[in-house]
PDB file of C-alpha atoms and ligand atoms in Angstrom:
ATOM      1  CA  MET A   9      12.916  11.040  14.093  1.00 33.00           C
ATOM      2  CA  ASP A  10      16.096   9.050  13.485  1.00 34.00           C
ATOM      3  CA  ASP A  11      19.058  10.885  12.008  1.00 31.00           C
ATOM      4  CA  HIS A  12      19.062   8.785   8.851  1.00 32.00           C
ATOM      5  CA  ILE A  13      15.451   9.672   8.066  1.00 33.00           C
ATOM      6  CA  ALA A  14      15.594  13.402   7.664  1.00 32.00           C
ATOM      7  CA  VAL A  15      12.524  15.136   6.398  1.00 35.00           C
ATOM      8  CA  VAL A  16      13.465  17.047   3.250  1.00 35.00           C
ATOM      9  CA  HIS A  17      14.355  20.640   4.074  1.00 31.00           C
ATOM     10  CA  PRO A  18      15.745  20.340   7.598  1.00 29.00           C
ATOM     11  CA  GLY A  19      13.836  22.302  10.156  1.00 29.00           C
ATOM     12  CA  GLU A  20      10.648  22.161   8.199  1.00 34.00           C
ATOM     13  CA  LYS A  21       8.469  19.140   8.734  1.00 39.00           C
ATOM     14  CA  ARG A  22       7.460  18.656   5.161  1.00 55.00           C
ATOM     15  CA  MET A  23       4.151  17.029   5.637  1.00 64.00           C
ATOM     16  CA  SER A  24       0.799  18.246   4.449  1.00 71.00           C
ATOM     17  CA  GLU A  25      -2.604  16.662   4.109  1.00 71.00           C
ATOM     18  CA  HIS A  26      -1.557  14.952   0.890  1.00 73.00           C
ATOM     19  CA  HIS A  27       2.230  14.776   0.972  1.00 79.00           C
ATOM     20  CA  ALA A  28       4.834  13.510   3.401  1.00 88.00           C
ATOM     21  CA  THR A  29       8.453  13.211   2.347  1.00 93.00           C
ATOM     22  CA  TYR A  30      11.211  11.032   3.760  1.00 94.00           C
ATOM     23  CA  ARG A  31      14.845  10.694   2.760  1.00 94.00           C
ATOM     24  CA  LEU A  32      16.496   7.269   2.932  1.00 94.00           C
ATOM     25  CA  GLY A  33      20.069   6.986   1.661  1.00 94.00           C
ATOM     26  CA  ASN A  34      20.016   8.402  -1.871  1.00 94.00           C
ATOM     27  CA  ALA A  35      16.257   8.081  -2.193  1.00 96.00           C
ATOM     28  CA  VAL A  36      13.510  10.618  -1.593  1.00 96.00           C
ATOM     29  CA  ILE A  37      10.180   8.971  -0.817  1.00 97.00           C
ATOM     30  CA  THR A  38       6.985  11.013  -1.040  1.00 96.00           C
ATOM     31  CA  ARG A  39       3.497   9.925  -0.117  1.00 96.00           C
ATOM     32  CA  ILE A  40       0.822  10.929  -2.637  1.00 96.00           C
ATOM     33  CA  VAL A  41      -2.612  10.723  -1.001  1.00 96.00           C
ATOM     34  CA  GLU A  42      -5.572   9.860  -3.164  1.00 97.00           C
ATOM     35  CA  THR A  43      -8.283   9.736  -0.497  1.00 96.00           C
ATOM     36  CA  GLN A  44      -9.012   8.811   3.101  1.00 95.00           C
ATOM     37  CA  PHE A  45     -12.077   7.196   4.613  1.00 94.00           C
ATOM     38  CA  PRO A  46     -13.188   5.934   8.016  1.00 95.00           C
ATOM     39  CA  LEU A  47     -14.356   2.385   8.640  1.00 95.00           C
ATOM     40  CA  ALA A  48     -15.933   1.091  11.836  1.00 96.00           C
ATOM     41  CA  PHE A  49     -13.610  -1.221  13.765  1.00 97.00           C
ATOM     42  CA  SER A  50     -16.280  -3.927  13.509  1.00 97.00           C
ATOM     43  CA  THR A  51     -16.278  -3.541   9.710  1.00 96.00           C
ATOM     44  CA  LEU A  52     -12.505  -3.606   9.277  1.00 96.00           C
ATOM     45  CA  TYR A  53     -11.746  -6.268  11.891  1.00 97.00           C
ATOM     46  CA  PRO A  54     -14.992  -8.221  12.406  1.00 96.00           C
ATOM     47  CA  ALA A  55     -13.262 -11.248  13.935  1.00 94.00           C
ATOM     48  CA  ALA A  56     -11.483  -9.028  16.487  1.00 96.00           C
ATOM     49  CA  VAL A  57     -14.589  -7.535  18.098  1.00 97.00           C
ATOM     50  CA  GLU A  58     -14.592 -10.208  20.799  1.00 96.00           C
ATOM     51  CA  ASP A  59     -11.014  -9.236  21.714  1.00 96.00           C
ATOM     52  CA  ILE A  60     -11.782  -5.565  22.402  1.00 96.00           C
ATOM     53  CA  ASP A  61     -12.124  -5.948  26.177  1.00 96.00           C
ATOM     54  CA  GLU A  62      -8.805  -7.767  26.430  1.00 95.00           C
ATOM     55  CA  ALA A  63      -7.115  -5.171  24.195  1.00 94.00           C
ATOM     56  CA  ILE A  64      -8.470  -2.407  26.459  1.00 95.00           C
ATOM     57  CA  ALA A  65      -7.134  -4.257  29.519  1.00 95.00           C
ATOM     58  CA  ARG A  66      -3.715  -4.490  27.831  1.00 91.00           C
ATOM     59  CA  ARG A  67      -3.863  -0.771  26.937  1.00 90.00           C
ATOM     60  CA  ILE A  68      -3.751  -1.484  23.199  1.00 90.00           C
ATOM     61  CA  LEU A  69      -7.100   0.301  22.880  1.00 93.00           C
ATOM     62  CA  PRO A  70      -8.358   3.278  24.947  1.00 94.00           C
ATOM     63  CA  VAL A  71     -10.737   2.542  27.818  1.00 95.00           C
ATOM     64  CA  ASP A  72     -13.781   3.979  26.035  1.00 95.00           C
ATOM     65  CA  PHE A  73     -13.193   2.083  22.779  1.00 95.00           C
ATOM     66  CA  THR A  74     -16.193   0.407  21.157  1.00 96.00           C
ATOM     67  CA  ALA A  75     -16.657  -1.760  18.064  1.00 97.00           C
ATOM     68  CA  ALA A  76     -18.438   1.148  16.372  1.00 96.00           C
ATOM     69  CA  GLN A  77     -15.421   3.427  16.652  1.00 95.00           C
ATOM     70  CA  GLU A  78     -13.989   4.392  13.285  1.00 95.00           C
ATOM     71  CA  ILE A  79     -10.485   3.683  12.016  1.00 94.00           C
ATOM     72  CA  VAL A  80      -9.249   6.073   9.322  1.00 95.00           C
ATOM     73  CA  LEU A  81      -7.655   4.441   6.308  1.00 96.00           C
ATOM     74  CA  SER A  82      -5.540   6.389   3.838  1.00 97.00           C
ATOM     75  CA  VAL A  83      -5.260   5.375   0.190  1.00 97.00           C
ATOM     76  CA  HIS A  84      -1.952   6.614  -1.219  1.00 97.00           C
ATOM     77  CA  SER A  85       0.933   5.866  -3.530  1.00 98.00           C
ATOM     78  CA  TRP A  86       4.584   6.139  -2.626  1.00 98.00           C
ATOM     79  CA  LEU A  87       6.765   8.029  -5.090  1.00 98.00           C
ATOM     80  CA  ILE A  88      10.452   7.040  -4.936  1.00 98.00           C
ATOM     81  CA  GLU A  89      13.059   9.227  -6.594  1.00 98.00           C
ATOM     82  CA  ILE A  90      16.397   7.464  -6.718  1.00 97.00           C
ATOM     83  CA  ASP A  91      19.377   7.474  -9.114  1.00 95.00           C
ATOM     84  CA  GLY A  92      17.479   9.579 -11.655  1.00 97.00           C
ATOM     85  CA  LEU A  93      14.465   7.243 -11.651  1.00 98.00           C
ATOM     86  CA  LYS A  94      10.910   7.981 -10.589  1.00 98.00           C
ATOM     87  CA  ILE A  95       9.098   4.922  -9.256  1.00 98.00           C
ATOM     88  CA  LEU A  96       5.519   4.596  -7.987  1.00 98.00           C
ATOM     89  CA  ILE A  97       4.523   1.934  -5.472  1.00 98.00           C
ATOM     90  CA  ASP A  98       0.824   1.059  -5.964  1.00 98.00           C
ATOM     91  CA  THR A  99      -1.578   3.324  -7.816  1.00 98.00           C
ATOM     92  CA  GLY A 100      -4.687   3.769  -5.662  1.00 98.00           C
ATOM     93  CA  ILE A 101      -8.294   3.556  -6.812  1.00 98.00           C
ATOM     94  CA  GLY A 102      -8.293   5.704  -9.943  1.00 98.00           C
ATOM     95  CA  ASN A 103     -10.888   8.013 -11.429  1.00 98.00           C
ATOM     96  CA  HIS A 104     -14.063   7.058 -13.305  1.00 98.00           C
ATOM     97  CA  LYS A 105     -13.691   3.352 -12.555  1.00 98.00           C
ATOM     98  CA  SER A 106     -16.996   1.486 -12.355  1.00 96.00           C
ATOM     99  CA  ARG A 107     -16.919  -0.425  -9.056  1.00 96.00           C
ATOM    100  CA  PRO A 108     -20.538  -1.339  -8.330  1.00 93.00           C
ATOM    101  CA  PHE A 109     -19.437  -3.535  -5.406  1.00 91.00           C
ATOM    102  CA  SER A 110     -18.238  -0.539  -3.352  1.00 92.00           C
ATOM    103  CA  THR A 111     -19.364   3.072  -3.087  1.00 92.00           C
ATOM    104  CA  LEU A 112     -15.920   3.869  -1.639  1.00 94.00           C
ATOM    105  CA  PHE A 113     -14.296   3.065  -4.986  1.00 96.00           C
ATOM    106  CA  HIS A 114     -17.030   3.758  -7.551  1.00 97.00           C
ATOM    107  CA  GLN A 115     -16.717   6.585 -10.110  1.00 97.00           C
ATOM    108  CA  LEU A 116     -14.290   8.749  -8.137  1.00 97.00           C
ATOM    109  CA  GLU A 117     -12.903  12.089  -9.231  1.00 97.00           C
ATOM    110  CA  ASN A 118      -9.829  12.840  -7.146  1.00 97.00           C
ATOM    111  CA  PRO A 119      -6.968  15.201  -8.119  1.00 97.00           C
ATOM    112  CA  PHE A 120      -4.367  12.466  -7.678  1.00 98.00           C
ATOM    113  CA  LEU A 121      -2.330  13.404 -10.765  1.00 98.00           C
ATOM    114  CA  GLN A 122      -2.288  17.056  -9.694  1.00 97.00           C
ATOM    115  CA  ARG A 123      -0.941  15.988  -6.307  1.00 96.00           C
ATOM    116  CA  LEU A 124       1.648  13.811  -8.025  1.00 97.00           C
ATOM    117  CA  ALA A 125       2.670  16.799 -10.158  1.00 97.00           C
ATOM    118  CA  ALA A 126       2.873  18.985  -7.050  1.00 95.00           C
ATOM    119  CA  ALA A 127       5.324  16.411  -5.671  1.00 95.00           C
ATOM    120  CA  GLY A 128       7.457  16.839  -8.781  1.00 95.00           C
ATOM    121  CA  ALA A 129       6.386  14.034 -11.119  1.00 97.00           C
ATOM    122  CA  THR A 130       4.248  14.203 -14.235  1.00 98.00           C
ATOM    123  CA  PRO A 131       2.855  10.937 -15.688  1.00 98.00           C
ATOM    124  CA  ASP A 132       5.396  10.798 -18.528  1.00 98.00           C
ATOM    125  CA  GLN A 133       8.251  11.031 -16.000  1.00 98.00           C
ATOM    126  CA  ILE A 134       7.344   7.808 -14.178  1.00 98.00           C
ATOM    127  CA  ASP A 135       9.827   5.044 -15.068  1.00 98.00           C
ATOM    128  CA  TYR A 136       8.423   2.146 -13.030  1.00 98.00           C
ATOM    129  CA  VAL A 137       5.131   1.255 -11.351  1.00 99.00           C
ATOM    130  CA  LEU A 138       5.600  -1.503  -8.763  1.00 99.00           C
ATOM    131  CA  LEU A 139       2.411  -3.185  -7.553  1.00 98.00           C
ATOM    132  CA  THR A 140       2.253  -5.049  -4.231  1.00 98.00           C
ATOM    133  CA  HIS A 141      -0.966  -6.768  -5.311  1.00 98.00           C
ATOM    134  CA  LEU A 142      -3.796  -6.314  -7.779  1.00 98.00           C
ATOM    135  CA  HIS A 143      -6.717  -5.134  -5.634  1.00 97.00           C
ATOM    136  CA  THR A 144      -9.007  -2.302  -6.714  1.00 97.00           C
ATOM    137  CA  ASP A 145      -7.375   0.277  -4.406  1.00 98.00           C
ATOM    138  CA  HIS A 146      -3.839  -0.509  -5.659  1.00 98.00           C
ATOM    139  CA  VAL A 147      -4.147  -0.607  -9.452  1.00 98.00           C
ATOM    140  CA  GLY A 148      -6.586   2.199 -10.266  1.00 98.00           C
ATOM    141  CA  TRP A 149      -4.216   4.834 -11.608  1.00 98.00           C
ATOM    142  CA  ASN A 150      -2.486   2.262 -13.795  1.00 98.00           C
ATOM    143  CA  THR A 151      -4.884   3.624 -16.410  1.00 98.00           C
ATOM    144  CA  ARG A 152      -7.059   6.622 -17.120  1.00 98.00           C
ATOM    145  CA  LEU A 153      -9.969   7.232 -19.418  1.00 97.00           C
ATOM    146  CA  VAL A 154      -8.945   8.946 -22.676  1.00 97.00           C
ATOM    147  CA  ASP A 155     -11.600   9.433 -25.371  1.00 96.00           C
ATOM    148  CA  GLY A 156     -13.692   6.660 -23.855  1.00 96.00           C
ATOM    149  CA  ALA A 157     -10.869   4.088 -23.681  1.00 97.00           C
ATOM    150  CA  TRP A 158      -8.600   2.999 -20.817  1.00 98.00           C
ATOM    151  CA  GLN A 159      -5.018   4.036 -21.541  1.00 98.00           C
ATOM    152  CA  PRO A 160      -1.881   3.595 -19.414  1.00 98.00           C
ATOM    153  CA  THR A 161      -1.587   6.698 -17.241  1.00 98.00           C
ATOM    154  CA  PHE A 162       2.202   6.452 -17.276  1.00 98.00           C
ATOM    155  CA  PRO A 163       3.155   6.079 -20.951  1.00 98.00           C
ATOM    156  CA  ARG A 164       6.878   5.317 -20.440  1.00 98.00           C
ATOM    157  CA  ALA A 165       6.608   3.175 -17.326  1.00 98.00           C
ATOM    158  CA  LYS A 166       7.205  -0.520 -16.876  1.00 98.00           C
ATOM    159  CA  TYR A 167       4.446  -1.910 -14.652  1.00 98.00           C
ATOM    160  CA  VAL A 168       5.752  -4.751 -12.461  1.00 98.00           C
ATOM    161  CA  LEU A 169       3.022  -7.048 -11.127  1.00 98.00           C
ATOM    162  CA  PRO A 170       3.049 -10.309  -9.168  1.00 98.00           C
ATOM    163  CA  ARG A 171       2.405 -13.393 -11.321  1.00 98.00           C
ATOM    164  CA  THR A 172       0.132 -15.114  -8.782  1.00 98.00           C
ATOM    165  CA  GLU A 173      -2.014 -11.974  -8.618  1.00 98.00           C
ATOM    166  CA  LEU A 174      -2.316 -11.917 -12.387  1.00 98.00           C
ATOM    167  CA  GLU A 175      -3.240 -15.606 -12.554  1.00 97.00           C
ATOM    168  CA  TYR A 176      -5.863 -15.185  -9.818  1.00 97.00           C
ATOM    169  CA  PHE A 177      -8.106 -13.211 -12.188  1.00 97.00           C
ATOM    170  CA  PHE A 178      -8.509 -16.386 -14.237  1.00 96.00           C
ATOM    171  CA  THR A 179      -9.510 -18.673 -11.362  1.00 96.00           C
ATOM    172  CA  PRO A 180     -13.199 -19.223 -10.507  1.00 96.00           C
ATOM    173  CA  ALA A 181     -12.752 -17.163  -7.322  1.00 94.00           C
ATOM    174  CA  GLY A 182     -11.146 -14.328  -9.260  1.00 94.00           C
ATOM    175  CA  GLU A 183     -13.913 -14.134 -11.831  1.00 92.00           C
ATOM    176  CA  LYS A 184     -15.764 -11.401  -9.947  1.00 90.00           C
ATOM    177  CA  ARG A 185     -12.654  -9.193 -10.028  1.00 90.00           C
ATOM    178  CA  ARG A 186     -12.263  -9.465 -13.771  1.00 95.00           C
ATOM    179  CA  MET A 187     -13.443  -5.887 -14.312  1.00 96.00           C
ATOM    180  CA  LEU A 188     -10.242  -4.692 -12.597  1.00 97.00           C
ATOM    181  CA  PHE A 189      -8.196  -6.732 -14.999  1.00 98.00           C
ATOM    182  CA  ASP A 190     -10.083  -5.354 -17.985  1.00 98.00           C
ATOM    183  CA  ASP A 191      -9.805  -1.661 -17.131  1.00 98.00           C
ATOM    184  CA  SER A 192      -6.565  -1.471 -15.117  1.00 98.00           C
ATOM    185  CA  ILE A 193      -4.278  -4.376 -16.111  1.00 98.00           C
ATOM    186  CA  LEU A 194      -5.082  -5.406 -19.682  1.00 98.00           C
ATOM    187  CA  PRO A 195      -4.330  -1.948 -21.153  1.00 98.00           C
ATOM    188  CA  VAL A 196      -0.734  -2.043 -19.850  1.00 98.00           C
ATOM    189  CA  ILE A 197      -0.297  -5.600 -21.143  1.00 98.00           C
ATOM    190  CA  CYS A 198      -1.530  -4.504 -24.580  1.00 98.00           C
ATOM    191  CA  THR A 199       1.106  -1.756 -24.725  1.00 98.00           C
ATOM    192  CA  ASN A 200       3.879  -4.183 -23.686  1.00 98.00           C
ATOM    193  CA  GLN A 201       4.426  -2.253 -20.466  1.00 98.00           C
ATOM    194  CA  ALA A 202       3.735  -5.149 -18.076  1.00 98.00           C
ATOM    195  CA  VAL A 203       6.571  -7.061 -16.398  1.00 98.00           C
ATOM    196  CA  VAL A 204       5.556 -10.156 -14.428  1.00 98.00           C
ATOM    197  CA  MET A 205       7.262 -10.888 -11.092  1.00 98.00           C
ATOM    198  CA  ASP A 206       7.517 -14.568 -10.182  1.00 98.00           C
ATOM    199  CA  ALA A 207       5.987 -15.764  -6.923  1.00 97.00           C
ATOM    200  CA  ASP A 208       9.408 -16.270  -5.318  1.00 98.00           C
ATOM    201  CA  GLY A 209      10.159 -12.581  -5.771  1.00 98.00           C
ATOM    202  CA  GLY A 210      13.545 -11.094  -6.593  1.00 98.00           C
ATOM    203  CA  GLU A 211      15.380  -7.905  -7.399  1.00 98.00           C
ATOM    204  CA  ILE A 212      13.756  -5.726 -10.066  1.00 98.00           C
ATOM    205  CA  LEU A 213      16.168  -2.769  -9.859  1.00 97.00           C
ATOM    206  CA  PRO A 214      19.449  -2.355  -7.971  1.00 96.00           C
ATOM    207  CA  GLY A 215      18.486  -2.440  -4.291  1.00 97.00           C
ATOM    208  CA  ILE A 216      14.756  -2.838  -4.950  1.00 98.00           C
ATOM    209  CA  ALA A 217      13.197  -6.295  -4.562  1.00 98.00           C
ATOM    210  CA  PHE A 218       9.851  -8.081  -4.303  1.00 98.00           C
ATOM    211  CA  HIS A 219       9.212 -10.615  -1.515  1.00 98.00           C
ATOM    212  CA  PRO A 220       6.267 -13.016  -1.181  1.00 98.00           C
ATOM    213  CA  ALA A 221       3.853 -12.056   1.630  1.00 98.00           C
ATOM    214  CA  PRO A 222       0.634 -13.886   0.698  1.00 98.00           C
ATOM    215  CA  GLY A 223      -2.654 -14.103   2.556  1.00 98.00           C
ATOM    216  CA  HIS A 224      -4.222 -10.688   2.164  1.00 98.00           C
ATOM    217  CA  SER A 225      -4.476 -11.723  -1.469  1.00 98.00           C
ATOM    218  CA  ALA A 226      -3.256 -14.805  -3.311  1.00 97.00           C
ATOM    219  CA  GLY A 227       0.068 -13.369  -4.389  1.00 98.00           C
ATOM    220  CA  HIS A 228       0.543 -10.265  -2.225  1.00 98.00           C
ATOM    221  CA  MET A 229       4.176  -9.079  -2.087  1.00 98.00           C
ATOM    222  CA  VAL A 230       6.237  -6.692   0.035  1.00 98.00           C
ATOM    223  CA  ILE A 231       8.739  -4.469  -1.774  1.00 98.00           C
ATOM    224  CA  SER A 232      12.064  -3.644  -0.130  1.00 98.00           C
ATOM    225  CA  MET A 233      14.513  -0.888  -0.968  1.00 98.00           C
ATOM    226  CA  ARG A 234      18.117  -0.475   0.195  1.00 97.00           C
ATOM    227  CA  SER A 235      20.058   2.729  -0.197  1.00 96.00           C
ATOM    228  CA  GLY A 236      23.012   4.185   1.657  1.00 94.00           C
ATOM    229  CA  GLY A 237      23.079   1.210   4.024  1.00 94.00           C
ATOM    230  CA  ARG A 238      19.462   1.780   5.048  1.00 95.00           C
ATOM    231  CA  GLU A 239      16.369  -0.255   4.318  1.00 97.00           C
ATOM    232  CA  ALA A 240      12.740   0.561   3.635  1.00 98.00           C
ATOM    233  CA  MET A 241       9.868  -1.886   3.236  1.00 98.00           C
ATOM    234  CA  PHE A 242       6.708  -1.049   1.340  1.00 98.00           C
ATOM    235  CA  SER A 243       4.391  -3.415   3.148  1.00 98.00           C
ATOM    236  CA  GLY A 244       1.267  -3.039   1.039  1.00 98.00           C
ATOM    237  CA  ASP A 245      -1.744  -4.535   2.805  1.00 98.00           C
ATOM    238  CA  ALA A 246       0.146  -6.903   5.108  1.00 98.00           C
ATOM    239  CA  MET A 247      -1.485  -4.706   7.770  1.00 98.00           C
ATOM    240  CA  HIS A 248      -4.138  -1.998   7.458  1.00 97.00           C
ATOM    241  CA  SER A 249      -3.588   0.011  10.648  1.00 96.00           C
ATOM    242  CA  PRO A 250      -1.093   0.201  13.518  1.00 96.00           C
ATOM    243  CA  LEU A 251      -3.524  -1.899  15.570  1.00 96.00           C
ATOM    244  CA  GLN A 252      -2.294  -4.953  13.680  1.00 97.00           C
ATOM    245  CA  VAL A 253       1.272  -4.296  14.811  1.00 97.00           C
ATOM    246  CA  ALA A 254       0.129  -4.622  18.417  1.00 96.00           C
ATOM    247  CA  ARG A 255      -2.302  -7.435  17.550  1.00 96.00           C
ATOM    248  CA  PRO A 256      -0.959  -9.302  14.475  1.00 97.00           C
ATOM    249  CA  GLU A 257      -3.624 -11.983  14.908  1.00 96.00           C
ATOM    250  CA  TRP A 258      -6.357  -9.514  13.922  1.00 96.00           C
ATOM    251  CA  GLY A 259      -7.169 -10.138  10.285  1.00 95.00           C
ATOM    252  CA  SER A 260      -8.925  -7.553   8.166  1.00 95.00           C
ATOM    253  CA  THR A 261     -12.219  -8.204   6.463  1.00 94.00           C
ATOM    254  CA  TYR A 262     -10.421  -7.748   3.138  1.00 93.00           C
ATOM    255  CA  CYS A 263      -8.012 -10.665   3.610  1.00 95.00           C
ATOM    256  CA  LEU A 264      -8.453 -13.711   1.379  1.00 96.00           C
ATOM    257  CA  ASP A 265      -6.764 -16.185   3.749  1.00 97.00           C
ATOM    258  CA  PRO A 266      -6.504 -14.767   7.306  1.00 96.00           C
ATOM    259  CA  ARG A 267      -4.192 -17.514   8.620  1.00 97.00           C
ATOM    260  CA  THR A 268      -1.672 -17.086   5.831  1.00 98.00           C
ATOM    261  CA  ALA A 269      -1.982 -13.293   6.104  1.00 98.00           C
ATOM    262  CA  MET A 270      -1.160 -13.496   9.815  1.00 98.00           C
ATOM    263  CA  ALA A 271       1.913 -15.651   9.146  1.00 98.00           C
ATOM    264  CA  SER A 272       3.108 -13.114   6.545  1.00 98.00           C
ATOM    265  CA  ARG A 273       2.420 -10.248   8.948  1.00 98.00           C
ATOM    266  CA  LEU A 274       4.378 -11.903  11.778  1.00 98.00           C
ATOM    267  CA  ALA A 275       7.315 -12.546   9.447  1.00 98.00           C
ATOM    268  CA  LEU A 276       7.246  -8.910   8.322  1.00 98.00           C
ATOM    269  CA  LEU A 277       7.060  -7.595  11.895  1.00 98.00           C
ATOM    270  CA  GLU A 278       9.963  -9.774  13.017  1.00 98.00           C
ATOM    271  CA  GLN A 279      12.089  -8.636  10.106  1.00 98.00           C
ATOM    272  CA  ALA A 280      11.074  -4.992  10.593  1.00 98.00           C
ATOM    273  CA  ALA A 281      11.935  -5.054  14.301  1.00 98.00           C
ATOM    274  CA  GLU A 282      15.285  -6.761  13.717  1.00 97.00           C
ATOM    275  CA  SER A 283      16.403  -4.626  10.785  1.00 97.00           C
ATOM    276  CA  GLY A 284      15.049  -1.275  11.955  1.00 97.00           C
ATOM    277  CA  ALA A 285      13.752  -0.720   8.416  1.00 97.00           C
ATOM    278  CA  LEU A 286      11.480   2.196   7.650  1.00 97.00           C
ATOM    279  CA  ILE A 287       8.034   0.668   7.072  1.00 98.00           C
ATOM    280  CA  LEU A 288       5.763   2.320   4.503  1.00 98.00           C
ATOM    281  CA  PRO A 289       2.313   0.686   4.565  1.00 98.00           C
ATOM    282  CA  ALA A 290      -0.395   1.317   1.979  1.00 98.00           C
ATOM    283  CA  HIS A 291      -3.194   2.470   4.295  1.00 97.00           C
ATOM    284  CA  PHE A 292      -1.834   3.886   7.546  1.00 97.00           C
ATOM    285  CA  PRO A 293      -3.109   7.451   8.122  1.00 94.00           C
ATOM    286  CA  GLY A 294      -1.160  10.334   9.662  1.00 91.00           C
ATOM    287  CA  ALA A 295       2.520  10.248   8.730  1.00 91.00           C
ATOM    288  CA  SER A 296       1.816   6.819   7.124  1.00 95.00           C
ATOM    289  CA  ALA A 297       5.399   5.621   7.710  1.00 96.00           C
ATOM    290  CA  GLY A 298       7.206   4.440  10.813  1.00 96.00           C
ATOM    291  CA  TYR A 299       9.127   1.768  12.661  1.00 97.00           C
ATOM    292  CA  VAL A 300       8.342  -1.502  14.381  1.00 98.00           C
ATOM    293  CA  THR A 301       9.956  -2.267  17.722  1.00 97.00           C
ATOM    294  CA  ARG A 302       9.743  -5.152  20.168  1.00 97.00           C
ATOM    295  CA  GLU A 303       7.828  -4.590  23.386  1.00 92.00           C
ATOM    296  CA  GLY A 304       8.457  -7.737  25.414  1.00 91.00           C
ATOM    297  CA  GLU A 305       6.503 -10.482  23.666  1.00 90.00           C
ATOM    298  CA  ASP A 306       4.698  -7.981  21.450  1.00 94.00           C
ATOM    299  CA  TYR A 307       5.450  -5.479  18.713  1.00 97.00           C
ATOM    300  CA  ALA A 308       4.834  -1.728  18.790  1.00 96.00           C
ATOM    301  CA  TRP A 309       4.470   0.879  16.042  1.00 97.00           C
ATOM    302  CA  ARG A 310       6.149   4.276  16.124  1.00 95.00           C
ATOM    303  CA  TYR A 311       5.286   6.845  13.510  1.00 94.00           C
ATOM    304  CA  CYS A 312       8.109   8.870  11.950  1.00 91.00           C
TER     305      CYS A 312
HETATM  306 ZN1   ZN B   9      -5.519  -1.945  -0.024  1.00 56.66          ZN
END
């Protein structure tokens, strides 16, 4: 662990099944896990199955690896506490959401808010919700069901969402995702809590900025934070597991435009390796956060 990323409470690795806490400059960043699930490699990276033998030869995968082997994905939010503000990056799947297209996301009942409270934040204390993109596993806790109606979970928060993501719901291709808009986006628009981030990105708070990183979805964005001369990057779904650091050309089955997603991923990896920024992805399991380094022509991932 680098000296500038001290786990809170020195000497005690403050990481549990649901929480992991990192300090960066003046900020404390805590992971709030909603759920975890395994997916077969062939399900997550169907186009990469033909590359398995080569990846084994290059020691990117273990010698006994098969396409059926499961990759664990975590679904979590990042809570940032900085300068008296409490900020959430992405809001997971949510409870009681009807998602007939996926049993992984349909009608869940997870104690996410209890875990958030255990990390020191109640819903009315959240000042900002920053959304990397508007997929079902990133917007769910924007709202919760109260007396049969979807209400903003965080009553004081400004919800910052990428404009291109918002507009996508109203394209023919986005039609099938409209239920997400209705139950997780529209309620925060109706309460005047939504703030739209233009596609070019920009600073939303001192030291905290959105950057375009499209491909996984139409308007996917990476969120950067600077504090105390250090940098963190909340990379959303630019990559789903550390395998894509070693093999950036592997696109996930969830990516809208694999070529554009790969270009965004390569740009992120180059920037991450050059800057030494702490990278906080949306779905990496384990410690969930780490660093990207150069390994000759390739990139490597190192967990905190
Ligand atoms: Zn996701």
